[in-house]
mmCIF file of C-alpha atoms in Angstrom:
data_model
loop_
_atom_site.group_PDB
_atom_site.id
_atom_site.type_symbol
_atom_site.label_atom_id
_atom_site.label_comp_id
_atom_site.label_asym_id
_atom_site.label_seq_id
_atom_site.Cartn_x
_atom_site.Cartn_y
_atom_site.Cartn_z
ATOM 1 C CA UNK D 775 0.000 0.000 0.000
ATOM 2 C CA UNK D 776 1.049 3.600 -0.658
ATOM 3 C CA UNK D 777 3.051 5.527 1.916
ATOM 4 C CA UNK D 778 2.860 9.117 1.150
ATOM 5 C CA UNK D 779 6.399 10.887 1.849
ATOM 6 C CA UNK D 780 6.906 14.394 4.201
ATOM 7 C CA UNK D 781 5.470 16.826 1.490
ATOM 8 C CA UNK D 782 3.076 14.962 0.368
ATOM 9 C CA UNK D 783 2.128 13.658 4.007
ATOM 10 C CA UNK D 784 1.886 17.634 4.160
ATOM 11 C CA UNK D 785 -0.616 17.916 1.874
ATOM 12 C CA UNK D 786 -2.651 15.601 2.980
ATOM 13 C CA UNK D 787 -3.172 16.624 6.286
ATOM 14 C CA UNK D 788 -3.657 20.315 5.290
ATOM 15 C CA UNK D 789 -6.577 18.909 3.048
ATOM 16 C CA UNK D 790 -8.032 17.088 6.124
ATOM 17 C CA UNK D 791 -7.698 13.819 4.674
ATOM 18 C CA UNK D 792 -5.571 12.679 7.366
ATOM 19 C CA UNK D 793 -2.694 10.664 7.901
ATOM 20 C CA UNK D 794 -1.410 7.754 5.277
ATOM 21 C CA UNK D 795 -0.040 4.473 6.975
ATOM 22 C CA UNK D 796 0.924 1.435 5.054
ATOM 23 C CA UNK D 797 -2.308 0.351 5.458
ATOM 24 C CA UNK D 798 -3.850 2.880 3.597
ATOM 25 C CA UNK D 799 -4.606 6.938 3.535
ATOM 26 C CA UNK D 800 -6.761 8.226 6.531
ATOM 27 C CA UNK D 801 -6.802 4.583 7.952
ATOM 28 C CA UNK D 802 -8.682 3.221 5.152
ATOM 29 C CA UNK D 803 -7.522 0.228 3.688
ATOM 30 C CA UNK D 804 -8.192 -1.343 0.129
ATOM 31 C CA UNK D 805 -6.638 -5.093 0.415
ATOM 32 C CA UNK D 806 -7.387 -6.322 -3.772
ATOM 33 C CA UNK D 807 -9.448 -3.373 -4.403
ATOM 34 C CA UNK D 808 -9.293 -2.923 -8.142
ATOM 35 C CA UNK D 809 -9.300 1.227 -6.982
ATOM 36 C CA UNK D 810 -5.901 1.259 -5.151
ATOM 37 C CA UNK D 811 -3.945 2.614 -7.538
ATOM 38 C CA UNK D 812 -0.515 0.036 -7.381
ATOM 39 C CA UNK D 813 -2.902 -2.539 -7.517
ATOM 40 C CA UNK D 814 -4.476 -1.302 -10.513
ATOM 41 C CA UNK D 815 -1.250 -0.735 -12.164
ATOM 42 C CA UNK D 816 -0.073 -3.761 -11.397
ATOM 43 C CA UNK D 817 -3.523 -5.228 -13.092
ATOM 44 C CA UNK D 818 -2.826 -3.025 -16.049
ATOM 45 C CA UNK D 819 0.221 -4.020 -16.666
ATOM 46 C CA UNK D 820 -0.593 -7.830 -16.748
ATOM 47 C CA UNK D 821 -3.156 -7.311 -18.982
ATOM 48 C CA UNK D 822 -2.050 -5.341 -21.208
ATOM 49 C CA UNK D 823 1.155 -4.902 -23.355
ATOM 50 C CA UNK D 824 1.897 -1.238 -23.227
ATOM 51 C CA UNK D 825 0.699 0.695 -19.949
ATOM 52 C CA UNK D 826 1.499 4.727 -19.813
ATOM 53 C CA UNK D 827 1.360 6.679 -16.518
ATOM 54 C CA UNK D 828 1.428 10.283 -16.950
ATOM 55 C CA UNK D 829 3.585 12.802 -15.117
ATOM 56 C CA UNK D 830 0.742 15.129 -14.117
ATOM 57 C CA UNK D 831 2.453 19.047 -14.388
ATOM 58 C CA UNK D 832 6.277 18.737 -15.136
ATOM 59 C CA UNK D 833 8.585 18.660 -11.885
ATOM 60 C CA UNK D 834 5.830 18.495 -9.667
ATOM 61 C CA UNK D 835 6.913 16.988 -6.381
ATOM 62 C CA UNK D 836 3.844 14.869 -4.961
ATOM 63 C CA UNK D 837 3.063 13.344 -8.520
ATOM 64 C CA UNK D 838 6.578 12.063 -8.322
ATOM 65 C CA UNK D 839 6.991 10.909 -5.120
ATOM 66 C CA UNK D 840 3.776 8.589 -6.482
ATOM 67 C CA UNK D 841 6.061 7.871 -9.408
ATOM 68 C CA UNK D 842 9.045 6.885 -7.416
ATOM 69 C CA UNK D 843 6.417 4.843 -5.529
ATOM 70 C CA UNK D 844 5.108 2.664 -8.016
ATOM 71 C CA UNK D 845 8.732 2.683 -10.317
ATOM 72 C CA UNK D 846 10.710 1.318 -7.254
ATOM 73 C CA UNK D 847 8.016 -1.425 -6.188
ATOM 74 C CA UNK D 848 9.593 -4.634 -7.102
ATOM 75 C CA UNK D 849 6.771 -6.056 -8.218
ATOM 76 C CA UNK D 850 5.852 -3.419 -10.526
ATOM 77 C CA UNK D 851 9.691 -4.068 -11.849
ATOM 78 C CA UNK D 852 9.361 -7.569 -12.482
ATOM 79 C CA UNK D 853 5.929 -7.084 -14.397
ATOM 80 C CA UNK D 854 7.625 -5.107 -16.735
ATOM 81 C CA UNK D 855 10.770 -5.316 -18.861
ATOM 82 C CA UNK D 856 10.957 -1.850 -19.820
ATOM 83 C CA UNK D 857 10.196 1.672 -18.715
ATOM 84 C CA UNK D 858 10.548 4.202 -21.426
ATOM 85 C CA UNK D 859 10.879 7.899 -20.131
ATOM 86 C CA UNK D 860 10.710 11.103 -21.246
ATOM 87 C CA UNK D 861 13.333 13.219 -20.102
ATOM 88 C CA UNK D 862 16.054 10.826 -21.815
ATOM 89 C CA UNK D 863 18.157 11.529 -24.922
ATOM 90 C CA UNK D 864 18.555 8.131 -26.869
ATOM 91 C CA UNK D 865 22.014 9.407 -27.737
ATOM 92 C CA UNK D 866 22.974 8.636 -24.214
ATOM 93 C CA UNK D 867 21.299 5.046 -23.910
ATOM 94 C CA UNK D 868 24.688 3.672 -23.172
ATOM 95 C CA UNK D 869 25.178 6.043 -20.272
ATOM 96 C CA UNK D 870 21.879 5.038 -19.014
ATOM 97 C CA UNK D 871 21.652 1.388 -19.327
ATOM 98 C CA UNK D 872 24.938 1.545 -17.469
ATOM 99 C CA UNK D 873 23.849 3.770 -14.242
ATOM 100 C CA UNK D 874 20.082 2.076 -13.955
ATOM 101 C CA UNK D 875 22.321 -1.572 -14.378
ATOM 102 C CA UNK D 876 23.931 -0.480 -11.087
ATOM 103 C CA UNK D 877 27.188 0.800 -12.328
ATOM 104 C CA UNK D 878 29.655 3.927 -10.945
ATOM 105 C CA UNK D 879 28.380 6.484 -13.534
ATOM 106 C CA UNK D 880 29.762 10.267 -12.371
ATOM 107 C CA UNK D 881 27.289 13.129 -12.497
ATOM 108 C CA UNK D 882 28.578 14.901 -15.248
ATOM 109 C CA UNK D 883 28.222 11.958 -17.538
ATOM 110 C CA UNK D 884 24.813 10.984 -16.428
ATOM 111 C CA UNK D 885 23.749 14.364 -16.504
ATOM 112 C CA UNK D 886 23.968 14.120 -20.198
ATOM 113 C CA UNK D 887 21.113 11.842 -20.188
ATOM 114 C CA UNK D 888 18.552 14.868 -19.839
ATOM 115 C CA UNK D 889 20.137 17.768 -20.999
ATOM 116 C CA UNK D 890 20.807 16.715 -24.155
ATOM 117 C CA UNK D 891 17.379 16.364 -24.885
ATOM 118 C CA UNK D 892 15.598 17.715 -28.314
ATOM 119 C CA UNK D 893 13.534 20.077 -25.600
ATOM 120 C CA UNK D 894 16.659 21.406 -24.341
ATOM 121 C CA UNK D 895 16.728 24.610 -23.356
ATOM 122 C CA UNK D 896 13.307 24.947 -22.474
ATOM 123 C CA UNK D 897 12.430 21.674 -20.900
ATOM 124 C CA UNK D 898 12.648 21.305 -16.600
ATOM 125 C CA UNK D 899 14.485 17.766 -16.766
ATOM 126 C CA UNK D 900 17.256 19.685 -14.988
ATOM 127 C CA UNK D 901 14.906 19.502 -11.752
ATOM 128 C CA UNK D 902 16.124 16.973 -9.283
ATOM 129 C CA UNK D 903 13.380 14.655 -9.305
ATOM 130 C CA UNK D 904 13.974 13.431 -12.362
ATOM 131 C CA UNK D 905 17.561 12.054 -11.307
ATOM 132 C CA UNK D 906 15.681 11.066 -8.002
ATOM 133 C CA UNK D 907 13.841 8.946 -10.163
ATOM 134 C CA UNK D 908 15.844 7.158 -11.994
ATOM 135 C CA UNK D 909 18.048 6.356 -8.918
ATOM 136 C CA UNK D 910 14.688 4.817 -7.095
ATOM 137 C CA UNK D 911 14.661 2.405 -10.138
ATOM 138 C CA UNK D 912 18.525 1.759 -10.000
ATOM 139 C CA UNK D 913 18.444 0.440 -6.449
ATOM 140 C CA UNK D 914 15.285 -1.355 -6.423
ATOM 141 C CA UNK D 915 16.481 -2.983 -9.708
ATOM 142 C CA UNK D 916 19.157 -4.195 -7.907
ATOM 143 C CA UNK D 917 17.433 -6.391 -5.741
ATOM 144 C CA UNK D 918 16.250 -8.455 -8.528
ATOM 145 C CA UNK D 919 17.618 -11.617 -10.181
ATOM 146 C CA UNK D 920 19.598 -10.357 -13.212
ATOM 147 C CA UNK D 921 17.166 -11.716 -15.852
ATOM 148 C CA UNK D 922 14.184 -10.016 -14.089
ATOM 149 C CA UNK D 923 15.439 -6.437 -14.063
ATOM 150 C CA UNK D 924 14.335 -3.778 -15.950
ATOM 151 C CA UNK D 925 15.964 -2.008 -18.575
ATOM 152 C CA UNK D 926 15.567 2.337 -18.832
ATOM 153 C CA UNK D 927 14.531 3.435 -22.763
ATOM 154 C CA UNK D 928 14.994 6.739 -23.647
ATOM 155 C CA UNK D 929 12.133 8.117 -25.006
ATOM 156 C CA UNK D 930 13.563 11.686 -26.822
ATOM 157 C CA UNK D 931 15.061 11.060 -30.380
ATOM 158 C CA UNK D 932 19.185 11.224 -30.524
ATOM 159 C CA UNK D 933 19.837 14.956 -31.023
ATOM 160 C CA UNK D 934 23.643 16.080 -30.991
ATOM 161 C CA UNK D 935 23.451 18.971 -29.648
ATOM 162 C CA UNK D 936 27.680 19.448 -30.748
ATOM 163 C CA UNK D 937 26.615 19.062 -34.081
ATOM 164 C CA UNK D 938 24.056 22.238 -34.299
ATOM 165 C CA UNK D 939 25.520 26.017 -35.340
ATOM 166 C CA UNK D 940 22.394 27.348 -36.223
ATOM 167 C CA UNK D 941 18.200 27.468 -36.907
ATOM 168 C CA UNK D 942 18.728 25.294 -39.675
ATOM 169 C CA UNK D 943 20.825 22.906 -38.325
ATOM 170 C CA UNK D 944 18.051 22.416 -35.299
ATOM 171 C CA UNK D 945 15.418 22.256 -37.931
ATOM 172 C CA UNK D 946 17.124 19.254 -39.865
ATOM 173 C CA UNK D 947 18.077 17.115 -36.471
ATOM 174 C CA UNK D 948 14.580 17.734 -34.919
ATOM 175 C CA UNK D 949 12.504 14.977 -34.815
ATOM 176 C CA UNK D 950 8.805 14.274 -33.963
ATOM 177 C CA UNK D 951 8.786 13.327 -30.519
ATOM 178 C CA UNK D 952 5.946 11.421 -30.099
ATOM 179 C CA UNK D 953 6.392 9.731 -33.639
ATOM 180 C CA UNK D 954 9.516 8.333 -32.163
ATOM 181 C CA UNK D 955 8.779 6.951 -29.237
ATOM 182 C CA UNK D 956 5.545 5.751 -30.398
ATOM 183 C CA UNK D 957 7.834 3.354 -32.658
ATOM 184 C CA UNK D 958 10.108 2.822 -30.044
ATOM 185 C CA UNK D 959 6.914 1.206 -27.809
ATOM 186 C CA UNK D 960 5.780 -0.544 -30.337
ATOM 187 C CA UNK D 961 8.922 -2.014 -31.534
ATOM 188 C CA UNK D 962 9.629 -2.993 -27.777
ATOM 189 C CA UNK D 963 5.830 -4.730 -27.344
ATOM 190 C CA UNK D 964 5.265 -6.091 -30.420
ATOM 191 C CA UNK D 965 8.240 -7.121 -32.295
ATOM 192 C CA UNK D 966 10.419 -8.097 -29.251
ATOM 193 C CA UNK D 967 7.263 -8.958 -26.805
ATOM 194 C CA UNK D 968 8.280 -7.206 -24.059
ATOM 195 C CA UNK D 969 5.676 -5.235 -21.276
ATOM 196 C CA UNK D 970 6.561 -1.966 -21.754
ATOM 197 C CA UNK D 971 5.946 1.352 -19.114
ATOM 198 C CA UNK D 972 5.404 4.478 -20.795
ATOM 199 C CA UNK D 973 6.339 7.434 -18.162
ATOM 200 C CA UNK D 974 5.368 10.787 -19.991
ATOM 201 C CA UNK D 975 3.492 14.331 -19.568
ATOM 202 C CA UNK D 976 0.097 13.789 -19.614
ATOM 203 C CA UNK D 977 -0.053 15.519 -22.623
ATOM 204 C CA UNK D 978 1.450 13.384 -24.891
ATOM 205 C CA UNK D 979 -0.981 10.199 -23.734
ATOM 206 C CA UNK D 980 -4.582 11.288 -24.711
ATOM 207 C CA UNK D 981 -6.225 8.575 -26.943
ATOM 208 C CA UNK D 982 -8.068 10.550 -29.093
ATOM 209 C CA UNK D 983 -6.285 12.808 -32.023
ATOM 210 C CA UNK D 984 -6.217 16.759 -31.595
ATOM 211 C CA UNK D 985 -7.293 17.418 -35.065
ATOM 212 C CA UNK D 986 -7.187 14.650 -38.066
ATOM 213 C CA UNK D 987 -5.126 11.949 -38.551
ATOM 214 C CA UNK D 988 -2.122 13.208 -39.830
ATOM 215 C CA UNK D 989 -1.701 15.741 -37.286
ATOM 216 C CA UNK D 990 1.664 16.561 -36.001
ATOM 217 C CA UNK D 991 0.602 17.027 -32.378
ATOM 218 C CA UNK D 992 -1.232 13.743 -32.349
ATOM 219 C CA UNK D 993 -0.216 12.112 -29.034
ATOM 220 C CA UNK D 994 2.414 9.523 -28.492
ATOM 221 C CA UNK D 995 -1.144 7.041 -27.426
ATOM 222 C CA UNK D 996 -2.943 7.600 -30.871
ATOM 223 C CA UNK D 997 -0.216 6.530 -32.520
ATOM 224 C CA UNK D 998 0.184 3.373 -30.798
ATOM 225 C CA UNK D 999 -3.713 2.606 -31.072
ATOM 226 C CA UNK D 1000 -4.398 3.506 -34.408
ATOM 227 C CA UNK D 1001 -1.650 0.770 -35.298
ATOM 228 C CA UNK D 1002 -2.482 -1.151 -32.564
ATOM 229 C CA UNK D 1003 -6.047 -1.066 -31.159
ATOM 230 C CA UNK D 1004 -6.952 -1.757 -27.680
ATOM 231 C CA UNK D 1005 -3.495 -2.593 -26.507
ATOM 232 C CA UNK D 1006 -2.929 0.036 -23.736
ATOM 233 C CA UNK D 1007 -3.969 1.710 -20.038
ATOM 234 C CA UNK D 1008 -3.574 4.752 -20.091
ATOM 235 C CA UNK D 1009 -3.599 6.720 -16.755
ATOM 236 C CA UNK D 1010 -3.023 10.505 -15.688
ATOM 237 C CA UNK D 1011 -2.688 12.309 -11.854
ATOM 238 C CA UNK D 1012 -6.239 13.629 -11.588
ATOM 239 C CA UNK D 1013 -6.032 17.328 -11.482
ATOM 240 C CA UNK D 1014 -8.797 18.922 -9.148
ATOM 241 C CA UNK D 1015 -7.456 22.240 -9.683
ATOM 242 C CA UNK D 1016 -7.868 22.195 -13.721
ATOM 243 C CA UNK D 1017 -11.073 20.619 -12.981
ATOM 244 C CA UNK D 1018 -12.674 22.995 -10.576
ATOM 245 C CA UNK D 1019 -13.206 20.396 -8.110
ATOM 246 C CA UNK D 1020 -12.542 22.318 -5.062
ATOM 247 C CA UNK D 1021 -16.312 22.433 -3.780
ATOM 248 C CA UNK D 1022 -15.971 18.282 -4.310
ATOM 249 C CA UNK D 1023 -12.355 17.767 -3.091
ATOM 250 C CA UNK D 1024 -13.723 15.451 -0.178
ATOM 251 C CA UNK D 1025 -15.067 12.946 -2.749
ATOM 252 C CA UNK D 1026 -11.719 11.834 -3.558
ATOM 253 C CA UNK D 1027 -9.554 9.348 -1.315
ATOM 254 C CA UNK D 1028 -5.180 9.823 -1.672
ATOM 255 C CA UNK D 1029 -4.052 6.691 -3.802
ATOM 256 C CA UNK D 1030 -6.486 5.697 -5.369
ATOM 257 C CA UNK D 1031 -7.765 5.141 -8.878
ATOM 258 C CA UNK D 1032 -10.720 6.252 -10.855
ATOM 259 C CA UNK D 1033 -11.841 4.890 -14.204
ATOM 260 C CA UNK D 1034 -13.206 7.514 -16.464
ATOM 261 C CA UNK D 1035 -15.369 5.310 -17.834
ATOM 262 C CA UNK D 1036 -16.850 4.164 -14.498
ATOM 263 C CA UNK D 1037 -17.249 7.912 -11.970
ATOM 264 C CA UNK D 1038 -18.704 11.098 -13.759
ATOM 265 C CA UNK D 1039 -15.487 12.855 -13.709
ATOM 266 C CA UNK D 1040 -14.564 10.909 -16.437
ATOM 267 C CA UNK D 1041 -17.936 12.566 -18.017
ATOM 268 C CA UNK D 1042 -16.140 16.213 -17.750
ATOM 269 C CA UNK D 1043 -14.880 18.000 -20.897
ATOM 270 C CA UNK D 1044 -11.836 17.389 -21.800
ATOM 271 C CA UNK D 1045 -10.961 21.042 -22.598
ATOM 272 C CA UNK D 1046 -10.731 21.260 -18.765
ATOM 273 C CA UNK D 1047 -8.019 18.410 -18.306
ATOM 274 C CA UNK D 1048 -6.255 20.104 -21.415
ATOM 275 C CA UNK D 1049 -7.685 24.300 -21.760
ATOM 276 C CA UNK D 1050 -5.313 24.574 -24.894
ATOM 277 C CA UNK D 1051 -1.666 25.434 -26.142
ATOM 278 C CA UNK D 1052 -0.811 28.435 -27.603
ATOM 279 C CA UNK D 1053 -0.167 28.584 -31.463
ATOM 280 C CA UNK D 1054 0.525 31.234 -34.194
ATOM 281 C CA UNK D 1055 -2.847 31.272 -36.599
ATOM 282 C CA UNK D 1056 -3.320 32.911 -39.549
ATOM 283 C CA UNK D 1057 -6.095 35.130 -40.351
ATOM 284 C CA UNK D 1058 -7.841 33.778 -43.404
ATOM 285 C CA UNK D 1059 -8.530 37.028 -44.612
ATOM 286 C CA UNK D 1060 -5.858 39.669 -44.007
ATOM 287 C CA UNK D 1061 -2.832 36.822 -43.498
ATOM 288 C CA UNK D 1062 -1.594 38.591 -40.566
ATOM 289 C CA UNK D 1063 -0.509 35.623 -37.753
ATOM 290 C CA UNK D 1064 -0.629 36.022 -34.061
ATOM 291 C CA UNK D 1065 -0.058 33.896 -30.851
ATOM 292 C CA UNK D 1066 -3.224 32.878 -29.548
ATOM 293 C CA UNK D 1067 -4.862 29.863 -27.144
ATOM 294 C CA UNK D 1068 -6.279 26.977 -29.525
ATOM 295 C CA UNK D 1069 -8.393 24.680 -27.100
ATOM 296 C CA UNK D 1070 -7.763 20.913 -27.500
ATOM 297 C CA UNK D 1071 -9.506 18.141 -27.400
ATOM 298 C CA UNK D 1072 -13.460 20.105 -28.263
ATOM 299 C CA UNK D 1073 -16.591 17.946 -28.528
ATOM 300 C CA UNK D 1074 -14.585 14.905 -25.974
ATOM 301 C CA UNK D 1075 -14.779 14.289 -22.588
ATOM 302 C CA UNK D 1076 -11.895 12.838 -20.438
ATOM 303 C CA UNK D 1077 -12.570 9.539 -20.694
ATOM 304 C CA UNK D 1078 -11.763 9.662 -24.448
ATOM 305 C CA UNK D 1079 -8.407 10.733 -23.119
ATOM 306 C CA UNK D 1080 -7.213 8.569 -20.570
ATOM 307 C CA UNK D 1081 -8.552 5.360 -18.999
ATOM 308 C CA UNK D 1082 -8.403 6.072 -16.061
ATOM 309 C CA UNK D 1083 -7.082 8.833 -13.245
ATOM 310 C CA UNK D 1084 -4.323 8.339 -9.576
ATOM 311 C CA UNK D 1085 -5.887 11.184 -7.041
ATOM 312 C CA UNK D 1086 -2.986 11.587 -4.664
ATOM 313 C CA UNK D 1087 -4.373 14.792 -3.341
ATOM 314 C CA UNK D 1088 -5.679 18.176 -4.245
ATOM 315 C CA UNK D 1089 -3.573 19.729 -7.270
ATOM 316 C CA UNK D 1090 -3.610 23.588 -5.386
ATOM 317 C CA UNK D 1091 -1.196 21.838 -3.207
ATOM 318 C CA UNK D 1092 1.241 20.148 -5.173
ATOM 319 C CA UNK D 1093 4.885 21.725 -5.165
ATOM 320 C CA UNK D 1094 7.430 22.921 -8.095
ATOM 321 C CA UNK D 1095 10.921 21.702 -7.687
ATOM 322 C CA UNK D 1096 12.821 24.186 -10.050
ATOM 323 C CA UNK D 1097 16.531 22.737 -11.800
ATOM 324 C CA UNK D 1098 19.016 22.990 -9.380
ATOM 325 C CA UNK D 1099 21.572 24.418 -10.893
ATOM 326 C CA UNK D 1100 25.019 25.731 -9.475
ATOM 327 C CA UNK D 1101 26.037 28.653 -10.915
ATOM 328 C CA UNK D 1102 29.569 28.271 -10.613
ATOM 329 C CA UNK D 1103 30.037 24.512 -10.917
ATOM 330 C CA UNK D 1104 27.449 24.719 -14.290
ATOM 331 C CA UNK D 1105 28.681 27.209 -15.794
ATOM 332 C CA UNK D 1106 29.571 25.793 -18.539
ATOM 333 C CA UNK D 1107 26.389 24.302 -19.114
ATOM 334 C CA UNK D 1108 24.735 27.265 -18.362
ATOM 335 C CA UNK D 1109 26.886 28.874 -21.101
ATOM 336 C CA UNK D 1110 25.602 26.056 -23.381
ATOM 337 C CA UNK D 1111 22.019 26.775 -22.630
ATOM 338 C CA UNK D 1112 22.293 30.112 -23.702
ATOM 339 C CA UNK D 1113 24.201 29.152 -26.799
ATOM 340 C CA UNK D 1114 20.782 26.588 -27.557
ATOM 341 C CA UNK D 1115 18.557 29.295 -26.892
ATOM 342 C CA UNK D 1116 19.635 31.845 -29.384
ATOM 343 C CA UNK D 1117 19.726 28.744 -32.070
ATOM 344 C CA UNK D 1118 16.492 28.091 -31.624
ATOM 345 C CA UNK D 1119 14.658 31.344 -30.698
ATOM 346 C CA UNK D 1120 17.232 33.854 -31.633
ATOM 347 C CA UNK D 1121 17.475 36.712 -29.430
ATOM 348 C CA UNK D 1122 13.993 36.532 -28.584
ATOM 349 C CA UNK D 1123 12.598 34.264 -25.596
ATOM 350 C CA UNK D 1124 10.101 31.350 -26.803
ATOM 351 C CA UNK D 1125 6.999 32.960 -25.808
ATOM 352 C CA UNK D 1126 7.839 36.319 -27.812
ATOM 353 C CA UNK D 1127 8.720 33.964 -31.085
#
């Protein structure tokens, strides 16, 4: 059963839900409930060959102490053979498959792993929790036989960063993200026959497409579905603040799941799990383009997006853990950042592009 850590533990109690004990959150206990959410990963996972857990916001603390949770229960481990994740450039798959095997890997050389990325300078992979996580897997891996250990996929295309002067160098290496690790998944679960554990923002897991077909921002999940129907769980951190569920917070027990299909939150629009992005449109008439908010997702409801959703508390409360950088020990990665940024946005930030 669950054990919430200090902040979460935090949380909790400042929601009045409680305590959590290893029996359960606020002393109640779910022994083979289906609704306990380890136990319905767990379930998932057997049954099905591709499972995908979303991140809830990027870096936030409780969703990942739920991550580090369910990725360092050996059980969960020997269900599975591999865990592709997000913040991990494949160009450093060697360095990886070396630290989560259990080998001396220094810092700097790890490191590489997620700042390398294609999102790099922009993404938050430099926060430690994503390092945190990846060690939780390393030492509970190694307290399984050798052929039941899992193996770490990186889920970003190989990007070489050395490689890349300018714009157009960055616009010939970029790759489509969820294209590629769509493949990757499906290469890993159907051509090799391995369980595979998708660990991504819960934006790139809806099942539904944001516009046709063909469209570039379709989600890492449609791609997988449309070649492979019915061959995935898909689950998300429940989000009561995006939801508006303050007024209904109490209805909602820490650690436990809720199938979309099954409790009327899965009956909400979707637009409120996912308000929109912003994009540049062009005006039809006068071709003039501007940055505005293009709502996703219109005309579904969120249980066309994910199968089900992990309440671990409410969202107002969750916690940002910012990179941690050291100004004088990164510098020259700091350095490096900028040098990314002005390749990619020039001397303008990304939101002024």
């Amino acid at each position: 059963m669950w054990k919430a850590g200090p902040i979460l533990m935090a949380a909790l109690a400042a929601a009045g839900h409680g305590s959590a004990t290893a029996g359960g959150v606020g002393g109640l206990s779910w022994p083979g409930s289906p609704t306990d959410a380890l136990a319905y990963i767990q379930k998932a996972i057997e049954e099905s060959p591709i499972v995908a857990l979303g991140e809830g916001p990027h870096a936030s603390a409780e969703p990942h102490e739920f991550l580090r949770y369910v990725l360092s229960n050996e059980e969960v481990l020997r269900a599975v053979d591999v865990i592709i994740v997000e913040f991990a450039t494949e160009l450093q798959q060697p360095v990886l498959d070396s630290y989560i095997s259990g080998e001396d890997v220094s810092f700097g050389a790890l490191s590489k792993v997620w700042r390398d990325t294609s999102t790099s300078p922009i993404a938050p992979w430099d926060s430690p929790l994503y390092v945190d996580l990846l060690a939780g897997i390393r030492e509970a891996n190694q307290a399984l036989p050798e052929d039941q250990r899992v193996r770490v996929l990186a889920g970003d295309p190989p990007m070489d960063w050395a490689s890349i002067a300018t714009r157009e160098d960055f616009s010939r290496a970029i790759q489509p993200r969820d294209f590629y690790v769509a493949r990757v998944a499906i290469e890993q679960a159907f051509e090799l026959g391995k369980k595979v554990l998708i660990v991504y923002g819960g934006a790139h897991l809806p099942r539904v497409p944001v516009g046709d077909k063909d469209d570039m921002r379709n989600s890492l999940t449609y791609r997988i579905l449309e070649r492979h129907p019915n061959s995935m769980r898909v689950l998300e951190f429940l989000n009561s603040e995006n939801l508006g569920l303050a007024d209904r917070i109490d209805e909602f027990v820490p650690g436990t799941v809720y199938e979309t299909g099954e409790h009327w939150v899965g009956e909400m629009n979707a637009e409120r799990f996912f308000p929109g992005i912003r994009s540049r449109v062009t005006d039809p008439e006068t071709g003039e383009a501007s940055w505005q908010e293009v709502p996703l997702y219109s005309g579904h409801s969120i249980q066309d997006l994910f199968d089900a959703l992990v309440y671990i508390g409410p969202s107002s409360e969750w916690h940002h853990v910012p990179p941690s950088l050291d100004e004088e020990h990164d510098e020259a990665y700091l350095r490096e950042l900028d040098r990314r940024r002005r390749i990619r946005f020039g001397e303008r930030t990304p939101t002024e592009e």
